[in-house]
Structure formats: C-alpha cells, structure tokens
mmCIF file of C-alpha atoms and ligand atoms in Angstrom:
data_model
loop_
_atom_site.group_PDB
_atom_site.id
_atom_site.type_symbol
_atom_site.label_atom_id
_atom_site.label_comp_id
_atom_site.label_asym_id
_atom_site.label_seq_id
_atom_site.Cartn_x
_atom_site.Cartn_y
_atom_site.Cartn_z
ATOM 1 C CA MET A 1 0.035 0.079 0.001
ATOM 2 C CA SER A 2 0.859 3.950 -0.182
ATOM 3 C CA ILE A 3 0.098 5.645 2.764
ATOM 4 C CA ASP A 4 -2.034 8.576 2.070
ATOM 5 C CA SER A 5 -3.691 9.427 5.744
ATOM 6 C CA PRO A 6 -2.237 9.944 9.246
ATOM 7 C CA GLU A 7 -4.517 6.954 10.278
ATOM 8 C CA ASP A 8 -2.614 4.890 7.941
ATOM 9 C CA LEU A 9 0.970 5.655 9.091
ATOM 10 C CA ALA A 10 -0.341 4.924 13.154
ATOM 11 C CA GLY A 11 -1.936 1.894 12.050
ATOM 12 C CA LEU A 12 1.017 0.524 10.486
ATOM 13 C CA LYS A 13 3.220 1.861 12.983
ATOM 14 C CA ALA A 14 1.488 -0.142 15.686
ATOM 15 C CA ALA A 15 1.480 -3.160 13.863
ATOM 16 C CA GLY A 16 5.187 -2.353 13.325
ATOM 17 C CA ALA A 17 5.736 -2.235 17.291
ATOM 18 C CA VAL A 18 4.019 -5.814 17.482
ATOM 19 C CA VAL A 19 6.396 -7.282 15.262
ATOM 20 C CA ALA A 20 9.222 -5.649 16.999
ATOM 21 C CA ALA A 21 8.282 -6.689 20.353
ATOM 22 C CA THR A 22 7.895 -10.240 19.113
ATOM 23 C CA LEU A 23 11.192 -10.591 17.780
ATOM 24 C CA LYS A 24 12.703 -8.917 20.709
ATOM 25 C CA GLU A 25 10.896 -11.611 23.066
ATOM 26 C CA CYS A 26 11.817 -14.349 20.884
ATOM 27 C CA ARG A 27 15.400 -13.300 20.669
ATOM 28 C CA ARG A 28 15.724 -13.595 24.227
ATOM 29 C CA ALA A 29 13.989 -16.828 24.579
ATOM 30 C CA VAL A 30 16.440 -18.638 21.796
ATOM 31 C CA ARG A 31 18.822 -21.042 23.552
ATOM 32 C CA ALA A 32 19.833 -24.698 23.139
ATOM 33 C CA GLY A 33 17.262 -27.272 24.170
ATOM 34 C CA ILE A 34 14.147 -25.241 23.394
ATOM 35 C CA THR A 35 11.809 -26.675 20.561
ATOM 36 C CA THR A 36 10.603 -24.366 17.605
ATOM 37 C CA ALA A 37 7.386 -24.846 18.941
ATOM 38 C CA ASP A 38 8.330 -23.338 22.188
ATOM 39 C CA LEU A 39 9.522 -20.135 20.114
ATOM 40 C CA ASP A 40 6.346 -19.941 18.460
ATOM 41 C CA ALA A 41 4.496 -19.867 21.715
ATOM 42 C CA VAL A 42 6.585 -17.168 22.828
ATOM 43 C CA ALA A 43 5.575 -15.265 19.800
ATOM 44 C CA GLY A 44 1.600 -16.196 20.471
ATOM 45 C CA ARG A 45 1.814 -15.033 23.701
ATOM 46 C CA VAL A 46 2.863 -11.439 22.652
ATOM 47 C CA PHE A 47 0.504 -11.398 19.557
ATOM 48 C CA ALA A 48 -2.388 -12.691 22.311
ATOM 49 C CA ARG A 49 -1.290 -9.606 24.719
ATOM 50 C CA MET A 50 -0.987 -7.114 22.090
ATOM 51 C CA GLY A 51 -4.223 -7.887 20.324
ATOM 52 C CA ALA A 52 -2.389 -9.057 16.983
ATOM 53 C CA ARG A 53 -2.965 -11.934 14.667
ATOM 54 C CA SER A 54 -0.627 -14.158 12.728
ATOM 55 C CA GLY A 55 0.017 -12.676 9.044
ATOM 56 C CA PRO A 56 0.612 -16.308 7.597
ATOM 57 C CA GLN A 57 -2.172 -17.900 9.482
ATOM 58 C CA LEU A 58 -4.739 -15.320 8.458
ATOM 59 C CA THR A 59 -3.262 -15.121 4.704
ATOM 60 C CA TYR A 60 -2.171 -18.818 4.230
ATOM 61 C CA ASP A 61 -3.384 -21.167 6.783
ATOM 62 C CA PHE A 62 0.282 -21.336 7.706
ATOM 63 C CA PRO A 63 0.312 -24.045 10.651
ATOM 64 C CA GLY A 64 2.040 -21.645 13.020
ATOM 65 C CA VAL A 65 2.348 -18.289 14.429
ATOM 66 C CA ILE A 66 5.465 -17.199 12.899
ATOM 67 C CA CYS A 67 8.090 -18.977 10.555
ATOM 68 C CA ILE A 68 10.841 -20.758 12.190
ATOM 69 C CA SER A 69 13.790 -21.678 9.926
ATOM 70 C CA VAL A 70 16.932 -23.369 11.098
ATOM 71 C CA ASN A 71 20.342 -23.664 9.446
ATOM 72 C CA ASP A 72 20.018 -25.035 5.750
ATOM 73 C CA GLN A 73 16.036 -23.970 6.064
ATOM 74 C CA VAL A 74 15.934 -20.701 4.260
ATOM 75 C CA VAL A 75 12.003 -19.640 4.855
ATOM 76 C CA HIS A 76 8.724 -20.741 5.872
ATOM 77 C CA GLY A 77 10.026 -23.038 8.486
ATOM 78 C CA VAL A 78 7.156 -24.594 10.148
ATOM 79 C CA PRO A 79 7.236 -24.795 14.179
ATOM 80 C CA GLY A 80 7.261 -28.062 15.786
ATOM 81 C CA SER A 81 9.243 -30.398 17.972
ATOM 82 C CA ARG A 82 12.958 -29.815 16.488
ATOM 83 C CA ARG A 83 15.035 -28.917 19.158
ATOM 84 C CA LEU A 84 17.451 -26.013 18.740
ATOM 85 C CA ARG A 85 21.253 -26.992 19.333
ATOM 86 C CA ASP A 86 24.450 -24.930 20.117
ATOM 87 C CA GLY A 87 26.067 -23.846 17.082
ATOM 88 C CA ASP A 88 22.636 -23.686 15.082
ATOM 89 C CA ILE A 89 21.431 -20.399 13.290
ATOM 90 C CA VAL A 90 17.533 -19.684 13.432
ATOM 91 C CA LYS A 91 15.498 -17.272 11.511
ATOM 92 C CA VAL A 92 12.504 -15.810 13.340
ATOM 93 C CA ASP A 93 10.492 -14.049 10.811
ATOM 94 C CA VAL A 94 7.304 -12.295 12.178
ATOM 95 C CA THR A 95 4.431 -11.097 10.293
ATOM 96 C CA ALA A 96 1.588 -9.384 12.477
ATOM 97 C CA GLU A 97 -1.857 -8.070 11.653
ATOM 98 C CA LEU A 98 -3.336 -5.316 13.814
ATOM 99 C CA ASN A 99 -6.423 -3.367 12.988
ATOM 100 C CA GLY A 100 -6.355 -4.482 9.347
ATOM 101 C CA TYR A 101 -2.449 -3.483 8.902
ATOM 102 C CA TYR A 102 0.189 -5.847 8.193
ATOM 103 C CA SER A 103 3.987 -5.570 9.141
ATOM 104 C CA ASP A 104 6.869 -8.069 8.632
ATOM 105 C CA ALA A 105 10.274 -8.752 9.703
ATOM 106 C CA CYS A 106 13.112 -11.360 10.264
ATOM 107 C CA ILE A 107 16.180 -11.668 12.219
ATOM 108 C CA THR A 108 18.727 -14.526 12.110
ATOM 109 C CA VAL A 109 19.661 -15.554 15.717
ATOM 110 C CA PRO A 110 22.870 -17.540 16.846
ATOM 111 C CA VAL A 111 22.293 -20.409 19.330
ATOM 112 C CA GLY A 112 25.025 -20.416 21.919
ATOM 113 C CA ARG A 113 28.186 -20.255 20.271
ATOM 114 C CA VAL A 114 28.176 -20.859 16.404
ATOM 115 C CA LYS A 115 31.294 -20.892 13.824
ATOM 116 C CA PRO A 116 32.791 -17.812 12.548
ATOM 117 C CA ALA A 117 31.550 -18.711 9.006
ATOM 118 C CA SER A 118 27.545 -18.439 10.476
ATOM 119 C CA GLY A 119 28.347 -15.430 12.257
ATOM 120 C CA ARG A 120 29.767 -13.928 9.083
ATOM 121 C CA LEU A 121 26.742 -15.191 7.056
ATOM 122 C CA ALA A 122 24.251 -13.710 9.284
ATOM 123 C CA ALA A 123 26.153 -10.271 9.245
ATOM 124 C CA ALA A 124 26.319 -10.196 5.444
ATOM 125 C CA SER A 125 22.378 -10.575 5.697
ATOM 126 C CA GLN A 126 21.962 -7.615 8.157
ATOM 127 C CA ALA A 127 24.475 -5.475 6.419
ATOM 128 C CA ALA A 128 22.837 -6.015 2.978
ATOM 129 C CA LEU A 129 19.557 -5.109 4.323
ATOM 130 C CA LEU A 130 20.909 -1.840 5.850
ATOM 131 C CA LYS A 131 22.435 -1.060 2.402
ATOM 132 C CA GLY A 132 19.287 -1.673 0.834
ATOM 133 C CA ILE A 133 17.315 0.617 3.179
ATOM 134 C CA ASP A 134 19.809 3.425 2.372
ATOM 135 C CA ALA A 135 18.830 2.865 -1.369
ATOM 136 C CA ALA A 136 15.273 2.719 -0.862
ATOM 137 C CA ARG A 137 14.302 6.454 -1.472
ATOM 138 C CA ALA A 138 11.447 8.465 -3.620
ATOM 139 C CA GLY A 139 12.800 8.592 -7.088
ATOM 140 C CA ALA A 140 15.502 6.140 -7.211
ATOM 141 C CA PRO A 141 14.512 3.190 -9.449
ATOM 142 C CA ARG A 142 13.359 0.162 -7.737
ATOM 143 C CA ASN A 143 16.301 -2.022 -8.715
ATOM 144 C CA ALA A 144 18.590 0.155 -6.737
ATOM 145 C CA ILE A 145 17.408 -1.519 -3.587
ATOM 146 C CA GLY A 146 18.359 -4.923 -5.064
ATOM 147 C CA ALA A 147 21.646 -3.661 -6.672
ATOM 148 C CA ALA A 148 22.713 -2.439 -3.257
ATOM 149 C CA VAL A 149 21.848 -5.598 -1.535
ATOM 150 C CA GLU A 150 23.569 -7.908 -3.902
ATOM 151 C CA ALA A 151 26.748 -5.853 -3.696
ATOM 152 C CA GLU A 152 27.176 -6.329 -0.187
ATOM 153 C CA VAL A 153 26.041 -10.028 0.009
ATOM 154 C CA THR A 154 28.518 -10.355 -2.971
ATOM 155 C CA LYS A 155 31.491 -8.655 -1.308
ATOM 156 C CA ARG A 156 31.171 -10.631 1.553
ATOM 157 C CA GLY A 157 31.451 -13.689 -0.457
ATOM 158 C CA PHE A 158 27.937 -14.973 -0.135
ATOM 159 C CA HIS A 159 25.096 -15.706 -2.648
ATOM 160 C CA VAL A 160 21.529 -13.845 -2.922
ATOM 161 C CA ILE A 161 18.777 -16.441 -3.512
ATOM 162 C CA ARG A 162 17.192 -15.026 -6.504
ATOM 163 C CA GLU A 163 14.042 -16.314 -6.514
ATOM 164 C CA LEU A 164 12.903 -15.040 -2.983
ATOM 165 C CA THR A 165 12.123 -11.356 -2.900
ATOM 166 C CA GLY A 166 10.457 -8.663 -0.716
ATOM 167 C CA HIS A 167 7.226 -7.163 -1.485
ATOM 168 C CA GLY A 168 4.730 -4.469 -0.885
ATOM 169 C CA ILE A 169 2.677 -4.975 2.499
ATOM 170 C CA GLY A 170 0.122 -2.976 4.308
ATOM 171 C CA ARG A 171 -3.487 -3.921 3.771
ATOM 172 C CA GLY A 172 -2.402 -7.519 3.169
ATOM 173 C CA LEU A 173 0.865 -9.485 3.669
ATOM 174 C CA HIS A 174 2.130 -9.633 0.005
ATOM 175 C CA GLU A 175 1.282 -6.864 -2.227
ATOM 176 C CA LYS A 176 2.857 -5.300 -5.464
ATOM 177 C CA PRO A 177 5.790 -4.844 -6.048
ATOM 178 C CA ASP A 178 7.892 -7.551 -5.743
ATOM 179 C CA VAL A 179 11.354 -5.847 -4.457
ATOM 180 C CA LEU A 180 14.310 -8.070 -5.723
ATOM 181 C CA ASN A 181 17.362 -8.729 -3.959
ATOM 182 C CA TRP A 182 19.613 -8.265 -7.217
ATOM 183 C CA CYS A 183 19.284 -5.866 -10.118
ATOM 184 C CA ASP A 184 17.074 -6.775 -12.712
ATOM 185 C CA PRO A 185 17.601 -3.987 -15.501
ATOM 186 C CA LEU A 186 13.981 -3.894 -16.444
ATOM 187 C CA ASP A 187 12.782 -3.145 -13.127
ATOM 188 C CA ASP A 188 13.542 0.525 -12.833
ATOM 189 C CA GLU A 189 10.359 2.177 -12.104
ATOM 190 C CA PRO A 190 11.099 5.020 -9.742
ATOM 191 C CA LEU A 191 10.004 4.299 -5.809
ATOM 192 C CA THR A 192 7.370 6.675 -4.602
ATOM 193 C CA GLU A 193 6.985 8.300 -1.674
ATOM 194 C CA GLY A 194 4.722 6.702 0.935
ATOM 195 C CA LEU A 195 4.978 3.210 -0.769
ATOM 196 C CA VAL A 196 5.077 0.323 2.081
ATOM 197 C CA ILE A 197 7.787 -2.391 1.316
ATOM 198 C CA THR A 198 9.776 -4.934 2.887
ATOM 199 C CA ILE A 199 13.563 -5.421 2.105
ATOM 200 C CA GLU A 200 14.965 -8.737 3.115
ATOM 201 C CA PRO A 201 17.876 -10.472 1.766
ATOM 202 C CA MET A 202 17.894 -14.177 1.898
ATOM 203 C CA ILE A 203 21.239 -15.152 0.955
ATOM 204 C CA SER A 204 23.403 -18.662 1.121
ATOM 205 C CA ALA A 205 27.016 -19.670 2.078
ATOM 206 C CA GLY A 206 26.506 -22.328 -0.882
ATOM 207 C CA SER A 207 23.732 -23.532 -3.514
ATOM 208 C CA THR A 208 20.693 -21.047 -4.040
ATOM 209 C CA GLU A 209 18.930 -23.895 -5.403
ATOM 210 C CA LEU A 210 15.966 -24.560 -3.039
ATOM 211 C CA GLU A 211 13.929 -27.613 -2.268
ATOM 212 C CA GLU A 212 10.563 -27.883 -0.354
ATOM 213 C CA LEU A 213 10.362 -30.152 2.602
ATOM 214 C CA GLU A 214 7.684 -32.819 2.807
ATOM 215 C CA ASP A 215 5.708 -30.442 5.088
ATOM 216 C CA GLY A 216 4.822 -28.894 1.944
ATOM 217 C CA TRP A 217 6.191 -25.215 3.332
ATOM 218 C CA THR A 218 9.825 -25.371 4.581
ATOM 219 C CA LEU A 219 12.151 -24.304 1.730
ATOM 220 C CA VAL A 220 16.074 -25.503 2.192
ATOM 221 C CA THR A 221 19.180 -25.102 0.197
ATOM 222 C CA GLN A 222 19.525 -28.108 -2.368
ATOM 223 C CA ASP A 223 23.356 -28.464 -0.738
ATOM 224 C CA GLY A 224 22.356 -28.108 2.805
ATOM 225 C CA ALA A 225 24.375 -25.000 2.866
ATOM 226 C CA ARG A 226 23.304 -22.505 5.724
ATOM 227 C CA SER A 227 21.118 -19.296 4.963
ATOM 228 C CA ALA A 228 20.668 -16.101 6.763
ATOM 229 C CA HIS A 229 17.844 -13.507 6.411
ATOM 230 C CA PHE A 230 16.945 -10.298 7.983
ATOM 231 C CA GLU A 231 13.754 -8.145 7.087
ATOM 232 C CA HIS A 232 12.346 -4.923 8.028
ATOM 233 C CA THR A 233 8.858 -3.415 6.841
ATOM 234 C CA LEU A 234 9.533 0.265 5.879
ATOM 235 C CA VAL A 235 8.057 3.549 4.171
ATOM 236 C CA ILE A 236 9.864 5.195 1.315
ATOM 237 C CA ARG A 237 10.370 9.132 1.579
ATOM 238 C CA ARG A 238 11.837 11.518 -0.254
ATOM 239 C CA ASP A 239 15.055 13.196 0.325
ATOM 240 C CA GLN A 240 15.504 11.148 3.586
ATOM 241 C CA PRO A 241 16.027 7.630 4.514
ATOM 242 C CA ALA A 242 13.332 5.151 4.632
ATOM 243 C CA LEU A 243 11.084 5.114 7.869
ATOM 244 C CA VAL A 244 11.431 1.642 9.623
ATOM 245 C CA LEU A 245 8.515 0.292 10.973
ATOM 246 C CA THR A 246 9.886 -2.766 12.528
ATOM 247 C CA ALA A 247 12.766 -1.541 14.413
HETATM 248 N N1 LIG B 1 7.183 -13.572 6.454
HETATM 249 C C1 LIG B 1 6.996 -14.047 5.063
HETATM 250 C C2 LIG B 1 7.719 -13.003 4.409
HETATM 251 O O1 LIG B 1 8.553 -12.270 4.581
HETATM 252 C C3 LIG B 1 5.874 -14.399 4.581
HETATM 253 C C4 LIG B 1 5.548 -16.074 5.211
HETATM 254 S S1 LIG B 1 3.874 -16.452 4.981
HETATM 255 C C5 LIG B 1 3.951 -18.076 4.879
HETATM 256 O O2 LIG B 1 7.053 -12.854 3.121
HETATM 257 F F1 LIG B 1 2.698 -18.284 5.001
HETATM 258 F F2 LIG B 1 4.389 -18.480 3.821
HETATM 259 F F3 LIG B 1 4.850 -18.462 5.617
HETATM 260 CO CO1 LIG B 2 8.991 -12.022 6.697
HETATM 261 CO CO1 LIG B 3 8.450 -10.470 3.927
#
C-alpha cells in the first residue's frame, strides 16, 4: 500500500511495534534445548497480549504463528518438535496483523556459540538489508535496492537466493511490487513517496537452489548450505532515509 493518511501511518506503526516486540522476546528466548514450537508459543503470547494476529495464518493458513527456519532451512519453516542446538542459526520471521494493517520482519539469531562462518553469513544479510534501506528513496529506481543488496552480499563472499524477494505490504501481507535482492535492469520504475515495502535479503553460503520439505512449506538449500535472513518493513520517503516500522 501507499500511505495517504495519518491513520494509515499510525496503524502501520502500531503493527510494526507488535513485530518488533515479538522479535525482541523471541531473541531472548532462543537457547539450546528449546523447541521451535516453544519459540512459536512465545510469539503467540506477545500477539495475544497486543491484540494482533498471525499474518501467515490469516493469509495462507500457515501451521504456526511465525516462521522459524534453522540452518539450511531458508524460509517458511514450520514450528514443531525440533530442538535448537548449540551452533545453530535460527531465522525468526514474524508477520503481524493489527487492525487491518500488516507488518513483517525477520532476524537471524545464533544459538549459543556458532562457527565464525555462520556469524559472517548472518552479518552479511544484516549489512545488505541496511544497504538496501539506504538505497530505498523516492525517485530512485526500484532496482537500486537489489543492486545495493547484492553488491554487499557478494562483497562478503555469499550468494543471494534470487527466487525469494521482498514485497509490498500494508493492507495485506504480500502486495505489489516484488522487491528483488538483485538488479533486474528492467525493474527500474521509480520508488514513490509513502510506498510501504519489505526488504529482506535471503542469502546462502553455498547453493542458491531450493527444495521444499515434505511438510509442504519449508524451503531448504539443495546442498544443505546454511542461509541467513534479515527483514524490515519500511515507508519510502523523499530526500531522507526510509522510515523503518519494525525496528
Ligand atoms: N514472512 C514471510 C515473508 O517475509 C511470509 C511468510 S507467509 C507463509 O514474506 F505463509 F508463507 F509463511
Ligand atoms: Co517475513
Ligand atoms: Co516479507
């Protein structure tokens, strides 16, 4: 959506605050020994307390409150009986709906002590997200975001998973336009003031080919390589950095 009233902005900010609070509590809860279902329950309690609902559940009938993807699992991991182990990296992807407004963000969290390579992988996704946010200004071509993201990821020796993208968001979870993590020369429409989008670099330390697990949701890297993912929801502005709603 594109924001065109103070009510829209207030509604989106409130939804973004739910996502930020949920990620904060989930990050605190991450430790070796808990199950991904335990982590999902943490998110469920925050949503209940704040009067929010799960975007994935509402929109796609997803079998969880949030998506929790471990190690080689890239996105859409289904919460369940898997226990987090020391050295894992876990992607906590939270989409909340509050009063008809949607907001979406993801963090990659280390479990205990992780190998340096996993730390670098997570740092690369986070740095690429910040570069993308900085490029996301009214008047700039849409593909400036992906160009900035992919340059950072490649510089750090990792690979963008091109088939997964950010997206418009606001009145629904997934809206137009797609927000690529690479530079498609044809995707050069100027960004407009007030447009609400996510930026979310999903990156791999190895193969960027994906496979779906038997659960019908979870996407993993074909070669078992680890992946990292950070995401924010933001509002495009003119002559100033985008307003991040999920910080
Ligand atoms: N949070 C995901 C995103 O960033 C959406 C997950 S919806 C699901 O776009 F149903 F596929 F889980
Ligand atoms: Co998300
Ligand atoms: Co998203």
